[in-house]
Short mmCIF file of C-alpha atoms in Angstrom, two decimals:
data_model
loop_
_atom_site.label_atom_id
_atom_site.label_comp_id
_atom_site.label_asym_id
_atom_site.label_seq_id
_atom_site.Cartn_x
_atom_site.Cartn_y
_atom_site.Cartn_z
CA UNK A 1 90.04 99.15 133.20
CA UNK A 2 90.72 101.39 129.65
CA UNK A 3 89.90 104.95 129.54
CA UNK A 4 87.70 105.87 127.01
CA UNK A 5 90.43 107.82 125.13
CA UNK A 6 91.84 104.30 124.33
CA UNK A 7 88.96 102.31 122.62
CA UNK A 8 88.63 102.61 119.00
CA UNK A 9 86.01 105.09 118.06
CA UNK A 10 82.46 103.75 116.54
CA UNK A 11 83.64 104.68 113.02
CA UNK A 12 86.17 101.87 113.23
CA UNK A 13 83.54 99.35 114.57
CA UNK A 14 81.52 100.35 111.10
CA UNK A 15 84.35 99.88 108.65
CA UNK A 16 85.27 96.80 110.08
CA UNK A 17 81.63 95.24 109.71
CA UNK A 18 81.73 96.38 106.17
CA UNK A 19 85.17 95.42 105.27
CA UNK A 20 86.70 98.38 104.59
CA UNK A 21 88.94 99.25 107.76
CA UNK A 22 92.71 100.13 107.11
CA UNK A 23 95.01 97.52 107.90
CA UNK A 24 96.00 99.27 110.90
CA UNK A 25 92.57 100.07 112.33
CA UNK A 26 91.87 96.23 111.54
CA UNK A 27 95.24 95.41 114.10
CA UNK A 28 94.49 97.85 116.69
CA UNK A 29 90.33 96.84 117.05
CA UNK A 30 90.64 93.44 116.82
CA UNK A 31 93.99 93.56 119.70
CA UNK A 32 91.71 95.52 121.61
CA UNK A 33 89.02 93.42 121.64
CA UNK A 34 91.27 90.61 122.22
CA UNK A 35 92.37 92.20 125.49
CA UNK A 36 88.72 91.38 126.71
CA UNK A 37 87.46 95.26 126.80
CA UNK A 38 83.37 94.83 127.40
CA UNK A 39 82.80 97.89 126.44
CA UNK A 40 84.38 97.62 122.64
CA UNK A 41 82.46 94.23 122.48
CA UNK A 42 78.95 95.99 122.73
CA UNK A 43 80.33 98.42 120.52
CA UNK A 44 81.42 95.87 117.96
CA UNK A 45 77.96 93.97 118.26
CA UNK A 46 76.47 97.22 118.23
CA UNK A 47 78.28 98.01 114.86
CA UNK A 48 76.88 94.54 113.17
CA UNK A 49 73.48 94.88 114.31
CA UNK A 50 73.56 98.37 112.77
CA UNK A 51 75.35 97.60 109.50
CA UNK A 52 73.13 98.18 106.47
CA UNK A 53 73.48 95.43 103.22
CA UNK A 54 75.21 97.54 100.52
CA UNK A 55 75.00 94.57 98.13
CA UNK A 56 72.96 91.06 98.53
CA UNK A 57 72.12 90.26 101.90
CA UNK A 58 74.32 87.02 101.39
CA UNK A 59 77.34 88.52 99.57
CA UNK A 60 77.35 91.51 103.17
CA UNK A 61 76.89 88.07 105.54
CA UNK A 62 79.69 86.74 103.42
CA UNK A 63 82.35 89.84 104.35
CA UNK A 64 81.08 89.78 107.82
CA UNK A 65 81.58 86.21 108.37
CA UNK A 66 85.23 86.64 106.51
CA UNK A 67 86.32 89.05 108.72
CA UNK A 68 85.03 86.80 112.01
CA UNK A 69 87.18 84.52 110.28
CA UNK A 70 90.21 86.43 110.70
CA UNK A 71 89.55 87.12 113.97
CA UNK A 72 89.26 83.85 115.42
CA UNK A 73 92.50 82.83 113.46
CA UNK A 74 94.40 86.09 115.02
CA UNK A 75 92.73 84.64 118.43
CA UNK A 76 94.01 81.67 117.80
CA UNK A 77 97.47 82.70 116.47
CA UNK A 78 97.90 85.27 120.02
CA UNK A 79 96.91 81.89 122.23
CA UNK A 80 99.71 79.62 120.37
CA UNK A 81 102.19 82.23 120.68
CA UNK A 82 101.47 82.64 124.43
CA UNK A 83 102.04 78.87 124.79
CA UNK A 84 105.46 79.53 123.03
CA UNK A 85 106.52 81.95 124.58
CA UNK A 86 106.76 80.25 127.92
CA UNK A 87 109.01 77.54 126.87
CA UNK A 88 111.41 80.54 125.13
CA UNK A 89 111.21 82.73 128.02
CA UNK A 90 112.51 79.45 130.27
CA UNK A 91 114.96 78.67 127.60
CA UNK A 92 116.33 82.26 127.67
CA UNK A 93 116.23 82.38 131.39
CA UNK A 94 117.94 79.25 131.77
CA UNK A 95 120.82 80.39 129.87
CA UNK A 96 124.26 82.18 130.51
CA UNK A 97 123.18 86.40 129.98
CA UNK A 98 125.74 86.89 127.43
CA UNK A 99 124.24 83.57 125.94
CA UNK A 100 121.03 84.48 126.28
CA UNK A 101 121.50 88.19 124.23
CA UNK A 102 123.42 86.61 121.94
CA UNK A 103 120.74 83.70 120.88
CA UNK A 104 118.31 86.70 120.50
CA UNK A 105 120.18 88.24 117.84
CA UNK A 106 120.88 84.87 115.81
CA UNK A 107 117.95 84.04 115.18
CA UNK A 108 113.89 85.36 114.70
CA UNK A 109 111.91 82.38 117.01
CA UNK A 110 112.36 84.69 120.12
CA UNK A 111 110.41 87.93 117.80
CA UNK A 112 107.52 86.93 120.28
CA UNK A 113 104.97 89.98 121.75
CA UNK A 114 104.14 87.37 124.24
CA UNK A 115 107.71 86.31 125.03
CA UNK A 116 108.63 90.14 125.55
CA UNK A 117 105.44 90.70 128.45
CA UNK A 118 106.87 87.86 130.23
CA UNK A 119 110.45 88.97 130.23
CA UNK A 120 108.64 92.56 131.63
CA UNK A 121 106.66 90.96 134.26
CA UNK A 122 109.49 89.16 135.63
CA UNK A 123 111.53 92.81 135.87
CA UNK A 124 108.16 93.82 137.60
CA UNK A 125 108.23 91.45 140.11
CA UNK A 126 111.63 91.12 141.07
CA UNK A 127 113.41 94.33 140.56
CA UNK A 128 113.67 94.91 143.93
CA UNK A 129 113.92 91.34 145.14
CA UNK A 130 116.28 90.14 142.51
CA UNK A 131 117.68 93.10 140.76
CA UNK A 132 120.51 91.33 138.87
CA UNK A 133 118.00 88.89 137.51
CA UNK A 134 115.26 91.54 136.96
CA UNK A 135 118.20 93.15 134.50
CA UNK A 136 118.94 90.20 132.53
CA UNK A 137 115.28 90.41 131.93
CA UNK A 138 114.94 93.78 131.00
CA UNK A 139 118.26 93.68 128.59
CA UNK A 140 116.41 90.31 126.95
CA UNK A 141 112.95 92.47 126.71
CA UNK A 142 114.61 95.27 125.10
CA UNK A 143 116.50 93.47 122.53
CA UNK A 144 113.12 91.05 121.94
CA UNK A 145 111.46 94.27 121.13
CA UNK A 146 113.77 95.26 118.79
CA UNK A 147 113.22 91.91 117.09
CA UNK A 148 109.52 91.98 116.78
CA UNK A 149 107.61 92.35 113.50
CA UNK A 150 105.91 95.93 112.94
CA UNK A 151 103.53 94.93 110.43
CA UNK A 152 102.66 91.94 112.49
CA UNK A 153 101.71 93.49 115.69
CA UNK A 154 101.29 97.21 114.38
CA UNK A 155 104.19 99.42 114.71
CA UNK A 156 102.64 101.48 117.41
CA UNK A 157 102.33 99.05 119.23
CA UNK A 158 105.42 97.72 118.95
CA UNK A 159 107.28 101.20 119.85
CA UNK A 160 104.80 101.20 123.14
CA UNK A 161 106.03 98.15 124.21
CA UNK A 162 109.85 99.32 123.35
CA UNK A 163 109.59 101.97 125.36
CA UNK A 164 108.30 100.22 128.19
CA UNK A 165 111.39 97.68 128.29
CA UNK A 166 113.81 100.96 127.73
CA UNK A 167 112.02 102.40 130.69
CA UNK A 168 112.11 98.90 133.19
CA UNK A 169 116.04 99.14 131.77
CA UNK A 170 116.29 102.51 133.04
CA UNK A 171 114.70 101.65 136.52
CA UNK A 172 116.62 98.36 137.23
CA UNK A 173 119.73 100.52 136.08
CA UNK A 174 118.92 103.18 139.45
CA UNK A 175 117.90 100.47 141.36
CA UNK A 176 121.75 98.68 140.69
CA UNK A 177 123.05 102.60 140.93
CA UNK A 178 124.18 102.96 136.92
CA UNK A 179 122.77 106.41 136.62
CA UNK A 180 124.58 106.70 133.29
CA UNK A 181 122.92 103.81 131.84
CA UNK A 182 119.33 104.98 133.70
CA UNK A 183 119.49 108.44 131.90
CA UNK A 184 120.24 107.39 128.42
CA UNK A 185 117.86 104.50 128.78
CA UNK A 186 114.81 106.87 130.09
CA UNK A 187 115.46 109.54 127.15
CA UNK A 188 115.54 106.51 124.32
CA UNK A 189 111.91 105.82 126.35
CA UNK A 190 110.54 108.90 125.51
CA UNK A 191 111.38 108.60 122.13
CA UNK A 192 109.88 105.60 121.56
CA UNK A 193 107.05 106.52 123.22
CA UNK A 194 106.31 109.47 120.93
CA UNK A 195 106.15 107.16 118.19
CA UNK A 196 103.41 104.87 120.00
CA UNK A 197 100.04 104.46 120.26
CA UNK A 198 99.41 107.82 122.78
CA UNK A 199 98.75 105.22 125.34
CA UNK A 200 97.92 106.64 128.69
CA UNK A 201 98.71 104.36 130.92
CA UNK A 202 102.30 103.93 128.82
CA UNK A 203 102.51 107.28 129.47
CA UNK A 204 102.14 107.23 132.95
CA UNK A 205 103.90 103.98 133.73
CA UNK A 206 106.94 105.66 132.20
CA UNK A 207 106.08 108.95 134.40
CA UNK A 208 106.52 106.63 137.49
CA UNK A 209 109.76 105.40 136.61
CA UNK A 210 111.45 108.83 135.75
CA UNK A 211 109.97 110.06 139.29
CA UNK A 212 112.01 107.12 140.68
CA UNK A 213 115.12 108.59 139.06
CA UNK A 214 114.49 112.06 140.10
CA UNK A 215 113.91 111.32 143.61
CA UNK A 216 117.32 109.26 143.71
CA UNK A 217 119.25 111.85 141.96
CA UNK A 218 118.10 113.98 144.65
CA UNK A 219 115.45 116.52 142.51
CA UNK A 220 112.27 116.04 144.62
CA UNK A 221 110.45 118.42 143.73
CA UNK A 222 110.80 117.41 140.14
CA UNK A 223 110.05 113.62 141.08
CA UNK A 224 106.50 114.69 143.11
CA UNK A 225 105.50 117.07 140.22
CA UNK A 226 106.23 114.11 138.10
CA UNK A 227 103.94 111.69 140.30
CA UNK A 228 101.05 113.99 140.05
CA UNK A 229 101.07 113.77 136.42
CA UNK A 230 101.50 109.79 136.37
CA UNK A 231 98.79 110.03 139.37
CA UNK A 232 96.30 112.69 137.09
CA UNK A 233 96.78 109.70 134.52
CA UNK A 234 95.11 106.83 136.37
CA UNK A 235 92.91 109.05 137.99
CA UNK A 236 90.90 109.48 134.63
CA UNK A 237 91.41 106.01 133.66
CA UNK A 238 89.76 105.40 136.74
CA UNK A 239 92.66 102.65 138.24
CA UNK A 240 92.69 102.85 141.50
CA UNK A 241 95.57 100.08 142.62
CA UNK A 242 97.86 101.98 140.43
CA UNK A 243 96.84 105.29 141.69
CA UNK A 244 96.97 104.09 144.89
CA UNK A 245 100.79 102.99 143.78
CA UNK A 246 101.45 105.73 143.20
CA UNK A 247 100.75 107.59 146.42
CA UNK A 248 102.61 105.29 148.03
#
């Protein structure tokens, strides 16, 4: 579930309808509608029911229709490059790590969005099963991220998603006891981070991990102060399983 602060405002909704969004307001609606939130669909029909003809009736139906257009090609585009992406994240996985980084920087068929999530989930799910594994992951995210196109995906969203794979690098590096490389990783987070979309939930994901690195440099104080923030986070954005995660 999205907190409210994260939906594109109405405004957006009504430029779109009429064809007159900004490039980057047409990215960032039509991803987040894409990522199945309800309550920007309503808005969106809301929007088109609204809209009022500035021209013919058939020339407005004709811009509306356009833009549809590009939607359900985007749609389409996001659901090919999933497919992709799991035969490249196998391919990478399946290869030597030195291999693997290497065949990342040779070429631009692993600049996937898609392909970078999976390498992420994997680090999610195994860096404390698997931690070796769930770093070859995490170094293939970050340089994946550094691949991918900004005008493509929108370069806020890009740096969000760089700064998430800086951040899993910076918890699989406590979790294999590289402080060094957990430190400098976290701070190039940040950065990143500033430059993103103001995601919460970024925010606090990356608030959780540098908790984690307090508490095992031994600053606990600084790591709980640093939960309640992360915890204040998904509080408002009303997620409980994180939130509970959290307390944990």
């Amino acid at each position: 579930m999205r907190s409210d602060a994260e939906h594109p405002s109405p405004e957006v909704f009504h430029r779109l309808t009429r064809g007159c969004a900004a490039p980057e307001e047409t990215r960032g609606a039509v991803r987040h509608l894409l990522a199945g939130c309800d309550h920007c669909g309503r808005m969106a029909q809301k929007a088109r029911a609204a809209r009022e003809p500035q021209g013919p009736a058939q020339s407005y139906d004709e811009v509306f229709e356009r833009i549809e257009r590009k939607v359900s090609e985007r749609l389409e585009s996001f659901t090919k490059e999933r497919e992709t992406a799991r035969h490249l994240y196998i391919e990478l996985l399946d290869q030597e790590a030195v291999q693997g980084l290497t065949q990342v920087h040779s070429t631009r068929r692993y600049a996937s969005l898609a392909l970078c999530e999976l390498l992420l989930q994997t680090t999610r799910d195994l860096t404390l099963d698997d931690p070796a594994k769930a770093r070859r992951a995490t170094e293939l995210a970050v340089r994946v991220s550094e691949q991918l196109d900004l005008e493509l995906y929108g370069a806020p969203v890009v740096q969000d998603l760089r700064a998430i794979a800086w951040a899993y690098l910076a918890d699989t590096g406590r979790v294999q006891a590289d402080l060094r490389l957990s430190e400098k990783a976290l701070e190039t987070a940040e950065l990143l981070l500033e430059a993103g979309t103001g995601d919460p939930l970024a925010q606090a994901e990356l608030l959780g991990i540098k908790a984690s690195l307090s508490a095992y440099s031994g600053r606990f104080e600084e790591a709980v102060q640093t939960l309640n923030k992360a915890a204040s986070i998904y509080r408002r954005a009303g997620d409980r399983h994180l939130l509970g995660r959290i307390y944990v």
